Amino acid sequence: MSTFEPHPDLPPPSTSVGIVGWLRSNLFSSWLNSILTLVAAYLVFLTVPPLLEWAFFKADWVGDTREACDSGGACWVFVGVRMNQFMYGLYPESEYWRINLAGFLIVALVVPLFIERFRWKLWLGLFILVGYPIIAFLLFSGGVFGLEHVETSRWGGLTLTLILASVGMAASFPIGVLLALGRRSTMPIVKSVSVVFIEFWRGVPLITVLFMSSVMLPLFLPEGTHFDKLLRAMIGIALFQSAYMAEVVRGGLQAIPKGQYEAAQALGLSFWKSMGLIILPQALKLVIPGIVNTFIALFKDTTLVLIIGLFDMLAMIEAALADPKWLGYAIEGLTFAAFVYWVFCFSMSRYSMALERKLHTGHSR
Amino acid sequence: MSDSKPDSAVSDTLMIEMRQVHKWYGQFHVLKDINLAVYKGERIVICGPSGSGKSTMIRCINRLEEHQRGQIIVDGTELTDDVKNVDQIRREVGMVFQHFNLFPHLTVLENCCLAPIWVRKMPRREAEDAAMQYLEKVKIPEQAKKYPGQLSGGQQQRVAIARSLCMNPSIMLFDEPTSALDPEMIKEVLDTMIELAESGMTMLCVTHEMGFAKTVANRVIFMDGGEIIEQNEPEEFFNNPQSDRTQLFLSQILEH
């Protein structure tokens, strides 16, 4: 009788691990894949080097006039010269510090939220949602504490984009949650009001909403009523996006098993407590990708305020392109706009992925 | 009403009273003229074929289902549309579900503390201490920091029992607590329930575990077609069933 001898662990064949293994399994696993790999490599070779050459190696970075742009690559001088307007719009130059201060303040307030051991997150979060907007508004608008008053029509550039986007997100999210709950309510009036609201705002293009808010709304208001244009745009964007948000959240609510509602009820939790403590935390976690999707769409949609005469970053770039001194640099201007929007949207996307990982509790129901 | 033999654990305080209770799902008449009185300390097992209305009946007791005719009085409070009464009763009545229904986004300890803190307004520290005591009672204090998804089915069901007990209920309802469990986990849950019964808790349990009925129950109720067909103390119920339907049911579940 031979005794049982355990086999020692052998190393895997060299062709299945390391770089060679990776190349084999990912790029050259079959004839078709090998051909596709080679074609793709050729396309990369055709496009990327010239792009890099235009954007970086042959580009002009320093100077004050278009004469500085003579190397044949991108003329980033144009963007550099106009940078202040892209960032601050028509805000008076001497008052830029107010915007910078508000920006610095929000960064300083948000950072502690990411510190694991920080204890007052809830209060800080509430302050950011309620207190900070007031401070920021007073800073931007002025007229108090000896600050010069700056009309909202002079707010612009990336500042305006960020104001519109953050107000839109902060307002559309809670409204959307309420509408989603309303649409699932058993109370007929609450339900029908929510359905009508959602279907109305979802059925109208944002551009129409903005146009109506700017052109038609004043016709219905009593003569002489002043209703700030920026505020109207904000309300329009918030209501429009909240309808989308409502449907995203409703998707999450529907995915929560009935047993969760029943368990919450059986423990004696009231409707709002069971929603706030049990149902929404789970439902919102499920629809983080959808929520961020809506936020990203909202961020980019803010560019539409251009048509009602608000000068967000894209509008400032458009205006700069029409400057006779800088004609012909549309590609640089728009590339810069695309880059800035991409950085913000990509950050949101990465943040949402990190959040999903963090909130994952290995649940199975 | 109750045919139970003199039982030292059972007092003559009425805990639940159902009088001529009817319920319909649309056109379907699920509960027909249910009359039931449950005394403090009783351990009642409810059995019957699926669709017989057993779950619906106990779910009416804490108003997860609404009855449409008749009266249900729990611990002196009548179940009506008045939200205050419903809340009052839900605080007194604990429920354990077939699929546990633990909250997956909260740890075991948080699951247990949630209702005492938010419904009973208990200070967090106190609620956590109480929760740990109940988790010890169901023999899983070491899992307190884990999430439900990391536990086995039997452990989850024991957590669910502890979660209900944390509200300090005077009545516990069990809706097929072992039906979703793998066979090797049924015992740990039943053991927990037996211990609970021995502590004098008033229990209503929908289950197919006839062994549990024989050892723990002081009364077994058989339901079919939305009616209570027969109720008796376990020995009589199993050895000497009165109605044909009960006999048929027992022969089907006990025959193998």
Coordinates of C-alpha atoms in Angstrom, one line a residue:
Chain A
M1 CA 0.0 0.0 0.0
S2 CA 1.4 3.4 -1.0
T3 CA 0.7 6.1 1.6
F4 CA -1.0 9.3 0.7
E5 CA 1.5 12.1 -0.2
P6 CA 0.1 15.6 -0.6
H7 CA 1.2 17.3 -3.8
P8 CA 3.4 20.4 -3.3
D9 CA 2.1 23.7 -4.7
L10 CA 3.7 24.3 -8.1
P11 CA 4.1 27.7 -9.6
P12 CA 1.7 28.5 -12.5
P13 CA 3.1 28.3 -16.1
S14 CA 5.0 31.5 -16.9
T15 CA 2.7 32.2 -19.9
S16 CA -0.4 32.7 -17.6
V17 CA 1.0 35.2 -15.1
G18 CA 2.9 38.5 -15.1
I19 CA 3.0 40.8 -18.1
V20 CA 3.1 38.0 -20.7
G21 CA 0.0 36.4 -19.1
W22 CA -1.8 39.7 -18.9
L23 CA -1.1 40.5 -22.6
R24 CA -2.2 37.1 -23.7
S25 CA -5.4 37.1 -21.8
N26 CA -6.4 40.7 -22.5
L27 CA -5.0 41.8 -25.8
F28 CA -4.1 38.7 -27.8
S29 CA -6.5 36.0 -26.7
S30 CA -7.7 35.2 -30.2
W31 CA -6.9 36.2 -33.8
L32 CA -9.7 38.7 -33.9
N33 CA -8.6 40.3 -30.7
S34 CA -5.0 40.5 -31.9
I35 CA -6.1 42.3 -35.0
L36 CA -8.4 44.6 -33.0
T37 CA -5.5 45.3 -30.6
L38 CA -3.2 46.2 -33.5
V39 CA -5.8 48.5 -35.2
A40 CA -6.5 50.2 -31.9
A41 CA -2.8 50.7 -31.3
Y42 CA -2.4 52.3 -34.7
L43 CA -5.3 54.7 -34.1
V44 CA -3.8 55.7 -30.8
F45 CA -0.5 56.3 -32.6
L46 CA -2.3 58.4 -35.2
T47 CA -4.2 60.7 -32.8
V48 CA -2.4 61.0 -29.5
P49 CA 1.1 62.3 -30.4
P50 CA -0.3 65.2 -32.6
L51 CA -2.8 66.0 -29.8
L52 CA 0.0 66.1 -27.2
E53 CA 2.1 68.1 -29.5
W54 CA -0.7 70.7 -30.0
A55 CA -1.8 70.8 -26.4
F56 CA 1.6 70.7 -24.7
F57 CA 4.9 70.5 -26.6
K58 CA 4.2 73.2 -29.2
A59 CA 1.8 75.2 -27.1
D60 CA 2.4 78.8 -25.9
W61 CA 1.8 79.4 -22.3
V62 CA 3.2 82.8 -21.4
G63 CA 2.5 86.3 -22.7
D64 CA -0.2 89.0 -22.8
T65 CA -1.1 89.3 -26.4
R66 CA -1.8 87.1 -29.4
E67 CA 1.7 87.9 -30.7
A68 CA 3.0 85.5 -28.1
C69 CA 1.3 82.7 -29.9
D70 CA 3.6 81.8 -32.8
S71 CA 4.8 78.3 -32.2
G72 CA 1.8 76.7 -34.1
G73 CA 0.4 74.8 -31.1
A74 CA -2.4 75.7 -28.7
C75 CA -2.5 79.3 -27.6
W76 CA -3.1 79.0 -23.8
V77 CA -2.1 82.6 -23.5
F78 CA -5.7 83.5 -24.5
V79 CA -7.1 81.4 -21.7
G80 CA -4.6 82.8 -19.3
V81 CA -5.3 86.4 -20.1
R82 CA -9.1 85.8 -19.8
M83 CA -8.9 83.5 -16.8
N84 CA -10.2 86.1 -14.3
Q85 CA -13.3 86.6 -16.3
F86 CA -13.8 82.8 -16.8
M87 CA -13.6 82.4 -13.1
Y88 CA -15.4 85.5 -11.8
G89 CA -17.5 86.8 -14.7
L90 CA -18.2 90.5 -14.6
Y91 CA -17.7 90.7 -10.8
P92 CA -15.7 93.9 -9.9
E93 CA -12.0 93.0 -9.8
S94 CA -11.4 94.7 -6.5
E95 CA -14.0 92.5 -4.9
Y96 CA -12.6 89.1 -6.1
W97 CA -11.4 88.4 -2.6
R98 CA -15.1 88.0 -1.5
I99 CA -15.5 85.1 -3.9
N100 CA -12.2 83.6 -2.9
L101 CA -13.1 83.9 0.7
A102 CA -16.4 82.1 0.2
G103 CA -14.6 79.4 -1.8
F104 CA -12.0 79.0 0.9
L105 CA -14.7 78.9 3.6
I106 CA -16.7 76.1 1.9
V107 CA -13.5 74.0 1.4
A108 CA -12.6 74.5 5.1
L109 CA -16.1 73.5 6.2
V110 CA -16.3 70.4 4.0
V111 CA -12.9 69.0 4.9
P112 CA -13.9 67.9 8.5
L113 CA -16.8 65.9 7.0
F114 CA -14.2 63.6 5.5
I115 CA -12.4 63.1 8.8
E116 CA -13.6 59.7 10.2
R117 CA -13.3 60.7 13.9
F118 CA -14.9 64.1 13.6
R119 CA -17.9 64.1 15.9
W120 CA -20.1 67.0 14.9
K121 CA -20.7 65.9 11.3
L122 CA -24.4 66.3 11.5
W123 CA -24.3 69.8 12.9
L124 CA -21.6 70.8 10.5
G125 CA -23.6 69.4 7.6
L126 CA -26.6 71.3 8.7
F127 CA -24.6 74.5 8.9
I128 CA -23.2 74.0 5.4
L129 CA -26.7 73.6 4.1
V130 CA -28.4 76.4 6.0
G131 CA -25.8 78.8 7.5
Y132 CA -23.2 78.8 4.7
P133 CA -25.5 79.8 1.9
I134 CA -26.5 82.9 3.9
I135 CA -22.9 83.8 4.5
A136 CA -22.0 83.2 0.9
F137 CA -24.9 85.3 -0.3
L138 CA -24.0 88.2 2.0
L139 CA -20.4 88.0 0.8
F140 CA -21.3 87.8 -2.9
S141 CA -24.1 90.4 -2.8
G142 CA -22.7 92.8 -0.3
G143 CA -24.6 95.8 0.8
V144 CA -24.0 95.0 4.4
F145 CA -21.0 95.5 6.8
G146 CA -19.7 98.1 4.4
L147 CA -19.3 95.7 1.5
E148 CA -20.0 97.2 -1.8
H149 CA -23.3 95.9 -3.3
V150 CA -22.8 93.7 -6.4
E151 CA -25.9 93.1 -8.6
T152 CA -26.5 89.4 -9.3
S153 CA -26.3 90.3 -13.0
R154 CA -22.6 90.8 -12.5
W155 CA -22.1 87.4 -11.0
G156 CA -20.7 85.1 -13.6
G157 CA -18.0 82.7 -14.8
L158 CA -17.2 79.5 -13.0
T159 CA -18.5 81.1 -9.8
L160 CA -22.0 81.4 -11.2
T161 CA -21.8 77.8 -12.6
L162 CA -20.9 76.5 -9.1
I163 CA -23.5 78.6 -7.4
L164 CA -26.3 77.4 -9.7
A165 CA -25.1 73.8 -9.5
S166 CA -24.8 73.7 -5.8
V167 CA -28.1 75.5 -5.1
G168 CA -29.7 73.2 -7.7
M169 CA -28.4 70.1 -6.0
A170 CA -29.0 71.2 -2.5
A171 CA -32.6 72.1 -3.3
S172 CA -33.6 69.4 -5.8
F173 CA -32.4 66.6 -3.5
P174 CA -34.8 67.1 -0.6
I175 CA -37.7 68.2 -2.9
G176 CA -37.0 65.1 -5.0
V177 CA -37.1 62.8 -1.9
L178 CA -40.4 64.3 -0.8
L179 CA -41.9 64.0 -4.2
A180 CA -40.8 60.4 -4.4
L181 CA -42.4 59.6 -1.1
G182 CA -45.5 61.6 -2.2
R183 CA -45.8 59.6 -5.3
R184 CA -45.8 56.4 -3.3
S185 CA -48.2 57.7 -0.7
T186 CA -51.6 56.1 -0.2
M187 CA -53.2 59.5 0.3
P188 CA -54.8 60.3 -3.0
I189 CA -54.3 64.1 -3.0
V190 CA -50.6 63.9 -2.0
K191 CA -50.1 61.2 -4.6
S192 CA -51.8 63.1 -7.5
V193 CA -50.1 66.4 -6.7
S194 CA -46.7 64.6 -6.8
V195 CA -47.5 62.8 -10.0
V196 CA -48.7 65.9 -11.7
F197 CA -45.7 67.9 -10.5
I198 CA -43.2 65.3 -11.6
E199 CA -44.8 64.6 -15.0
F200 CA -45.2 68.3 -15.7
W201 CA -41.5 69.2 -15.0
R202 CA -40.2 66.1 -16.6
G203 CA -42.2 66.8 -19.8
V204 CA -40.8 70.3 -20.3
P205 CA -37.3 71.0 -21.7
L206 CA -35.1 72.9 -19.3
I207 CA -34.5 75.6 -21.9
T208 CA -38.2 76.3 -21.9
V209 CA -38.3 76.4 -18.2
L210 CA -35.6 79.0 -18.1
F211 CA -37.1 81.0 -20.9
M212 CA -40.5 81.0 -19.3
S213 CA -39.1 82.0 -15.9
S214 CA -37.2 84.9 -17.4
V215 CA -39.6 86.2 -20.0
M216 CA -43.1 85.1 -19.2
L217 CA -43.1 85.0 -15.4
P218 CA -42.7 88.8 -15.1
L219 CA -45.8 89.2 -17.3
F220 CA -47.9 87.5 -14.6
L221 CA -46.4 89.3 -11.7
P222 CA -47.8 92.6 -10.6
E223 CA -46.3 95.6 -12.2
G224 CA -43.1 96.8 -10.5
T225 CA -42.4 93.6 -8.6
H226 CA -38.7 92.9 -8.8
F227 CA -37.9 89.3 -8.8
D228 CA -34.3 88.6 -9.3
K229 CA -33.4 86.8 -12.6
L230 CA -30.8 84.6 -11.0
L231 CA -33.2 83.6 -8.3
R232 CA -35.8 82.7 -11.0
A233 CA -33.2 80.6 -12.8
M234 CA -32.3 78.8 -9.6
I235 CA -35.9 78.0 -8.8
G236 CA -36.4 76.8 -12.4
I237 CA -33.4 74.5 -12.3
A238 CA -34.2 73.2 -8.8
L239 CA -37.9 72.3 -9.6
F240 CA -36.9 70.8 -13.0
Q241 CA -34.1 68.6 -11.5
S242 CA -36.2 67.7 -8.5
A243 CA -38.6 65.9 -10.8
Y244 CA -35.8 63.8 -12.1
M245 CA -34.4 63.2 -8.6
A246 CA -37.9 62.1 -7.5
E247 CA -38.0 59.3 -10.1
V248 CA -34.4 58.2 -9.2
V249 CA -35.3 58.0 -5.5
R250 CA -38.6 56.3 -6.2
G251 CA -36.6 53.6 -8.0
G252 CA -34.6 53.0 -4.8
L253 CA -37.7 53.0 -2.7
Q254 CA -39.3 50.3 -4.8
A255 CA -36.2 48.1 -4.4
I256 CA -36.6 48.0 -0.6
P257 CA -38.5 44.8 0.4
K258 CA -41.9 45.1 2.0
G259 CA -40.5 43.3 5.1
Q260 CA -38.4 46.4 5.9
Y261 CA -41.4 48.6 6.1
E262 CA -43.3 46.0 8.2
A263 CA -40.4 45.5 10.6
A264 CA -40.2 49.3 11.1
Q265 CA -44.0 49.5 11.7
A266 CA -44.0 46.5 14.0
L267 CA -41.4 48.2 16.2
G268 CA -43.7 51.2 16.5
L269 CA -41.7 53.6 14.4
S270 CA -43.8 56.4 12.9
F271 CA -43.9 57.0 9.2
W272 CA -41.3 59.7 9.2
K273 CA -39.0 57.8 11.5
S274 CA -39.2 54.6 9.6
M275 CA -38.5 56.6 6.4
G276 CA -35.7 58.6 7.8
L277 CA -34.0 55.8 9.8
I278 CA -34.8 52.6 7.8
I279 CA -36.1 53.1 4.3
L280 CA -34.3 56.1 2.9
P281 CA -30.8 55.3 4.1
Q282 CA -31.1 52.0 2.2
A283 CA -32.9 53.3 -0.8
L284 CA -30.6 56.3 -1.3
K285 CA -27.6 54.1 -1.0
L286 CA -28.9 51.9 -3.8
V287 CA -29.5 54.8 -6.1
I288 CA -26.2 56.7 -5.5
P289 CA -25.2 56.1 -9.2
G290 CA -28.6 57.5 -10.3
I291 CA -28.4 60.5 -8.0
V292 CA -24.9 61.4 -9.1
N293 CA -26.0 60.9 -12.7
T294 CA -28.7 63.5 -12.1
F295 CA -26.2 65.8 -10.4
I296 CA -23.8 65.6 -13.3
A297 CA -26.5 66.3 -15.8
L298 CA -27.6 69.3 -13.6
F299 CA -24.0 70.6 -13.5
K300 CA -23.7 70.6 -17.2
D301 CA -27.3 71.9 -17.8
T302 CA -26.4 75.1 -15.9
T303 CA -24.8 76.2 -19.1
L304 CA -28.3 76.8 -20.5
V305 CA -28.7 80.0 -18.4
L306 CA -26.7 81.6 -21.2
I307 CA -30.0 82.0 -23.1
I308 CA -31.6 84.2 -20.4
G309 CA -28.5 86.4 -20.2
L310 CA -26.7 85.0 -17.3
F311 CA -23.0 84.7 -17.8
D312 CA -21.8 81.3 -16.5
M313 CA -18.3 80.1 -17.4
L314 CA -19.3 78.9 -20.9
A315 CA -21.0 82.2 -21.6
M316 CA -17.9 84.1 -20.5
I317 CA -15.8 81.9 -22.8
E318 CA -18.2 82.5 -25.7
A319 CA -18.0 86.2 -25.1
A320 CA -14.2 86.1 -25.1
L321 CA -14.2 84.3 -28.4
A322 CA -16.0 87.3 -29.9
D323 CA -13.2 89.7 -28.8
P324 CA -11.7 91.1 -32.0
K325 CA -8.2 91.0 -30.4
W326 CA -8.5 87.2 -29.9
L327 CA -10.5 85.9 -32.9
G328 CA -9.7 82.4 -33.9
Y329 CA -9.0 80.8 -30.6
A330 CA -12.3 79.0 -30.2
I331 CA -10.7 75.5 -29.9
E332 CA -8.5 76.6 -27.0
G333 CA -11.5 78.3 -25.3
L334 CA -13.8 75.4 -25.7
T335 CA -11.1 72.8 -24.8
F336 CA -10.6 74.7 -21.6
A337 CA -14.3 74.7 -20.9
A338 CA -14.5 71.0 -21.6
F339 CA -11.6 70.3 -19.3
V340 CA -13.1 72.3 -16.4
Y341 CA -16.5 70.6 -16.7
W342 CA -14.8 67.2 -17.0
V343 CA -12.7 67.7 -13.9
F344 CA -15.8 68.5 -11.9
C345 CA -18.0 65.7 -13.3
F346 CA -15.3 63.1 -13.0
S347 CA -14.6 64.1 -9.4
M348 CA -18.3 63.7 -8.6
S349 CA -18.3 60.3 -10.3
R350 CA -15.2 59.1 -8.4
Y351 CA -16.6 60.4 -5.1
S352 CA -19.8 58.5 -5.7
M353 CA -17.9 55.3 -6.3
A354 CA -15.9 55.8 -3.1
L355 CA -19.1 56.5 -1.2
E356 CA -20.7 53.3 -2.5
R357 CA -17.7 51.3 -1.3
K358 CA -17.8 53.0 2.1
L359 CA -21.5 52.4 2.6
H360 CA -21.4 48.8 1.5
T361 CA -22.2 46.6 4.5
G362 CA -22.1 43.2 2.9
H363 CA -25.8 43.0 3.1
S364 CA -28.0 40.2 2.0
R365 CA -31.6 40.2 2.8
Chain B
M1 CA -63.5 30.1 25.5
S2 CA -60.0 28.8 26.3
D3 CA -60.0 25.1 26.9
S4 CA -56.5 25.1 28.5
K5 CA -55.9 23.1 31.6
P6 CA -54.9 24.9 34.7
D7 CA -51.5 26.2 34.0
S8 CA -49.5 28.1 36.7
A9 CA -47.9 30.4 34.1
V10 CA -51.3 31.5 32.7
S11 CA -53.1 34.2 34.6
D12 CA -56.6 35.2 34.0
T13 CA -55.7 38.7 32.7
L14 CA -57.0 39.0 29.2
M15 CA -54.2 40.2 26.8
I16 CA -55.8 39.9 23.4
E17 CA -59.4 39.6 22.5
M18 CA -60.7 39.2 19.0
R19 CA -64.5 39.4 18.6
Q20 CA -66.2 38.4 15.3
V21 CA -63.3 39.6 13.2
H22 CA -63.7 39.5 9.5
K23 CA -61.2 40.5 6.8
W24 CA -61.3 40.6 3.0
Y25 CA -58.6 41.0 0.4
G26 CA -60.6 42.5 -2.3
Q27 CA -63.4 39.9 -2.9
F28 CA -61.5 37.2 -1.0
H29 CA -62.8 36.6 2.5
V30 CA -59.6 35.7 4.4
L31 CA -60.7 35.8 8.0
K32 CA -64.2 34.6 8.8
D33 CA -65.7 35.4 12.2
I34 CA -62.5 34.9 14.3
N35 CA -63.1 34.8 18.0
L36 CA -60.1 34.4 20.2
A37 CA -59.1 35.3 23.7
V38 CA -55.5 35.1 24.8
Y39 CA -54.6 35.3 28.5
K40 CA -51.3 36.6 30.0
G41 CA -48.6 33.9 29.9
E42 CA -50.3 31.8 27.2
R43 CA -48.1 30.1 24.5
I44 CA -50.4 29.5 21.5
V45 CA -49.3 27.7 18.4
I46 CA -51.4 28.3 15.3
C47 CA -51.2 25.8 12.5
G48 CA -53.0 25.0 9.3
P49 CA -52.5 24.7 5.6
S50 CA -51.0 27.6 3.6
G51 CA -53.6 30.2 2.7
S52 CA -55.7 29.4 5.8
G53 CA -55.3 32.9 7.2
K54 CA -53.0 32.2 10.1
S55 CA -50.4 34.8 9.3
T56 CA -53.1 37.3 8.4
M57 CA -54.7 36.7 11.8
I58 CA -51.6 37.5 13.9
R59 CA -50.7 40.4 11.6
C60 CA -54.1 41.9 12.4
I61 CA -53.1 42.0 16.1
N62 CA -50.4 44.6 15.5
R63 CA -52.3 46.2 12.6
L64 CA -49.9 45.2 9.8
E65 CA -53.2 44.1 8.3
E66 CA -56.4 46.0 8.9
H67 CA -59.5 44.0 9.8
Q68 CA -62.8 45.3 8.4
R69 CA -65.3 44.0 10.8
G70 CA -65.3 43.1 14.4
Q71 CA -63.2 44.1 17.4
I72 CA -59.6 43.5 18.3
I73 CA -58.6 44.6 21.8
V74 CA -55.0 44.3 22.8
D75 CA -54.0 44.8 26.4
G76 CA -57.1 47.0 27.0
T77 CA -56.6 49.1 23.9
E78 CA -58.9 48.7 21.0
L79 CA -57.4 48.7 17.5
T80 CA -59.1 51.4 15.5
D81 CA -58.1 53.9 12.9
D82 CA -56.8 56.1 15.7
V83 CA -53.0 56.2 15.1
K84 CA -52.4 56.7 18.8
N85 CA -53.9 53.4 19.6
V86 CA -52.0 51.6 16.9
D87 CA -48.7 53.1 18.1
Q88 CA -49.5 52.2 21.7
I89 CA -50.2 48.6 20.7
R90 CA -47.2 48.2 18.5
R91 CA -45.0 49.3 21.4
E92 CA -46.5 46.5 23.5
V93 CA -46.4 43.8 20.8
G94 CA -43.2 42.4 19.4
M95 CA -43.1 40.6 16.1
V96 CA -40.7 38.1 14.5
F97 CA -40.9 37.5 10.8
Q98 CA -40.2 34.6 8.6
H99 CA -37.5 36.4 6.7
F100 CA -36.1 38.1 9.8
N101 CA -36.4 41.6 8.3
L102 CA -33.3 42.9 10.1
F103 CA -32.1 46.3 8.9
P104 CA -29.1 45.5 6.7
H105 CA -27.6 48.9 6.9
L106 CA -27.3 48.8 10.7
T107 CA -25.2 46.7 12.9
V108 CA -26.8 44.1 15.2
L109 CA -26.5 46.4 18.1
E110 CA -28.0 49.3 16.2
N111 CA -30.8 47.1 15.0
C112 CA -31.6 46.4 18.6
C113 CA -31.2 49.9 20.0
L114 CA -33.1 51.8 17.2
A115 CA -36.7 51.4 18.5
P116 CA -35.9 51.9 22.2
I117 CA -34.1 55.1 21.4
W118 CA -36.5 56.5 18.8
V119 CA -39.8 55.2 20.1
R120 CA -39.3 54.8 23.8
K121 CA -36.9 57.8 24.0
M122 CA -34.4 55.8 26.0
P123 CA -30.9 57.3 26.4
R124 CA -28.5 55.6 24.0
R125 CA -26.2 54.2 26.7
E126 CA -29.1 52.6 28.5
A127 CA -30.5 51.2 25.3
E128 CA -27.2 49.7 24.4
D129 CA -26.8 48.1 27.8
A130 CA -30.3 46.6 27.5
A131 CA -29.6 45.4 24.0
M132 CA -26.4 43.7 25.1
Q133 CA -28.4 41.9 27.8
Y134 CA -30.9 40.6 25.3
L135 CA -28.2 39.6 22.8
E136 CA -26.6 37.6 25.6
K137 CA -30.0 36.0 26.3
V138 CA -30.1 34.8 22.7
K139 CA -26.5 33.9 23.0
I140 CA -24.8 36.1 20.4
P141 CA -23.4 39.1 22.2
E142 CA -20.1 38.6 20.3
Q143 CA -21.8 39.5 17.0
A144 CA -23.1 42.9 18.2
K145 CA -20.8 44.9 16.0
K146 CA -21.4 42.9 12.9
Y147 CA -23.9 43.6 10.1
P148 CA -26.9 41.2 9.6
G149 CA -25.5 40.2 6.2
Q150 CA -22.5 38.7 7.9
L151 CA -24.5 36.3 10.1
S152 CA -26.1 32.9 9.4
G153 CA -29.9 32.6 9.1
G154 CA -30.3 31.2 12.6
Q155 CA -28.2 34.0 14.1
Q156 CA -30.2 36.6 12.2
Q157 CA -33.4 35.2 13.5
R158 CA -32.1 35.3 17.1
V159 CA -31.1 38.9 16.6
A160 CA -34.6 39.6 15.3
I161 CA -36.0 38.1 18.5
A162 CA -33.6 40.2 20.6
R163 CA -34.6 43.3 18.7
S164 CA -38.2 42.7 19.5
L165 CA -37.5 42.0 23.1
C166 CA -35.6 45.3 23.5
M167 CA -38.9 47.1 23.2
N168 CA -39.9 45.2 26.4
P169 CA -43.1 43.9 24.8
S170 CA -45.8 42.1 26.8
I171 CA -46.9 40.0 23.8
M172 CA -44.7 38.3 21.1
L173 CA -46.0 37.3 17.7
F174 CA -44.0 34.8 15.6
D175 CA -44.9 34.5 11.9
E176 CA -43.3 31.2 10.8
P177 CA -40.0 32.0 12.5
T178 CA -38.2 28.9 11.3
S179 CA -39.6 28.4 7.9
A180 CA -36.8 30.2 6.0
L181 CA -34.0 28.5 8.0
D182 CA -31.7 25.7 7.0
P183 CA -32.6 22.5 9.0
E184 CA -29.5 22.7 11.2
M185 CA -30.4 26.2 12.4
I186 CA -33.9 25.6 13.4
K187 CA -33.0 24.2 16.8
E188 CA -31.1 27.2 17.9
V189 CA -34.0 29.5 17.2
L190 CA -36.5 27.1 18.8
D191 CA -34.3 26.9 21.9
T192 CA -34.4 30.6 22.2
M193 CA -38.2 30.6 21.8
I194 CA -38.5 27.9 24.5
E195 CA -36.5 29.9 26.9
L196 CA -38.7 32.9 26.2
A197 CA -41.8 30.8 26.8
E198 CA -40.3 29.7 30.1
S199 CA -39.8 33.3 31.2
G200 CA -43.6 33.7 31.1
M201 CA -44.0 35.7 27.8
T202 CA -47.4 35.7 26.1
M203 CA -46.7 34.2 22.7
L204 CA -48.6 33.5 19.6
C205 CA -46.7 31.5 17.1
V206 CA -47.6 30.5 13.6
T207 CA -45.4 27.5 12.9
H208 CA -45.2 24.0 11.4
E209 CA -42.9 22.8 14.2
M210 CA -45.2 20.3 15.9
G211 CA -42.5 19.3 18.3
F212 CA -42.3 22.8 19.5
A213 CA -46.1 22.9 19.8
K214 CA -46.1 19.7 21.9
T215 CA -43.4 20.9 24.3
V216 CA -44.1 24.6 24.7
A217 CA -47.7 25.4 23.8
N218 CA -50.5 25.4 26.2
R219 CA -53.0 25.6 23.4
V220 CA -52.9 24.7 19.7
I221 CA -55.2 26.4 17.2
F222 CA -56.0 24.9 13.9
M223 CA -57.1 27.2 11.1
D224 CA -58.4 26.4 7.6
G225 CA -60.2 28.5 5.1
G226 CA -60.0 31.6 7.2
E227 CA -61.7 30.0 10.2
I228 CA -60.6 28.7 13.5
I229 CA -61.6 25.0 13.1
E230 CA -60.4 23.7 16.4
Q231 CA -58.4 24.6 19.5
N232 CA -57.3 22.5 22.3
E233 CA -54.4 21.7 24.6
P234 CA -51.6 20.0 22.7
E235 CA -52.0 16.5 24.0
E236 CA -55.7 16.4 23.2
F237 CA -55.2 18.2 19.9
F238 CA -52.6 15.7 18.5
N239 CA -54.0 12.5 20.0
N240 CA -57.7 13.2 19.7
P241 CA -58.5 15.7 16.9
Q242 CA -62.2 16.4 16.7
S243 CA -62.7 17.6 13.1
D244 CA -62.1 15.8 9.9
R245 CA -60.1 18.7 8.5
T246 CA -57.8 18.7 11.5
Q247 CA -57.3 14.9 11.2
L248 CA -56.5 15.2 7.5
F249 CA -54.0 18.1 8.2
L250 CA -52.3 16.2 11.0
S251 CA -52.0 13.0 8.9
Q252 CA -50.4 15.0 6.1
I253 CA -47.8 16.7 8.3
L254 CA -47.0 14.0 10.7
E255 CA -47.0 11.0 8.3
H256 CA -43.3 10.6 7.5

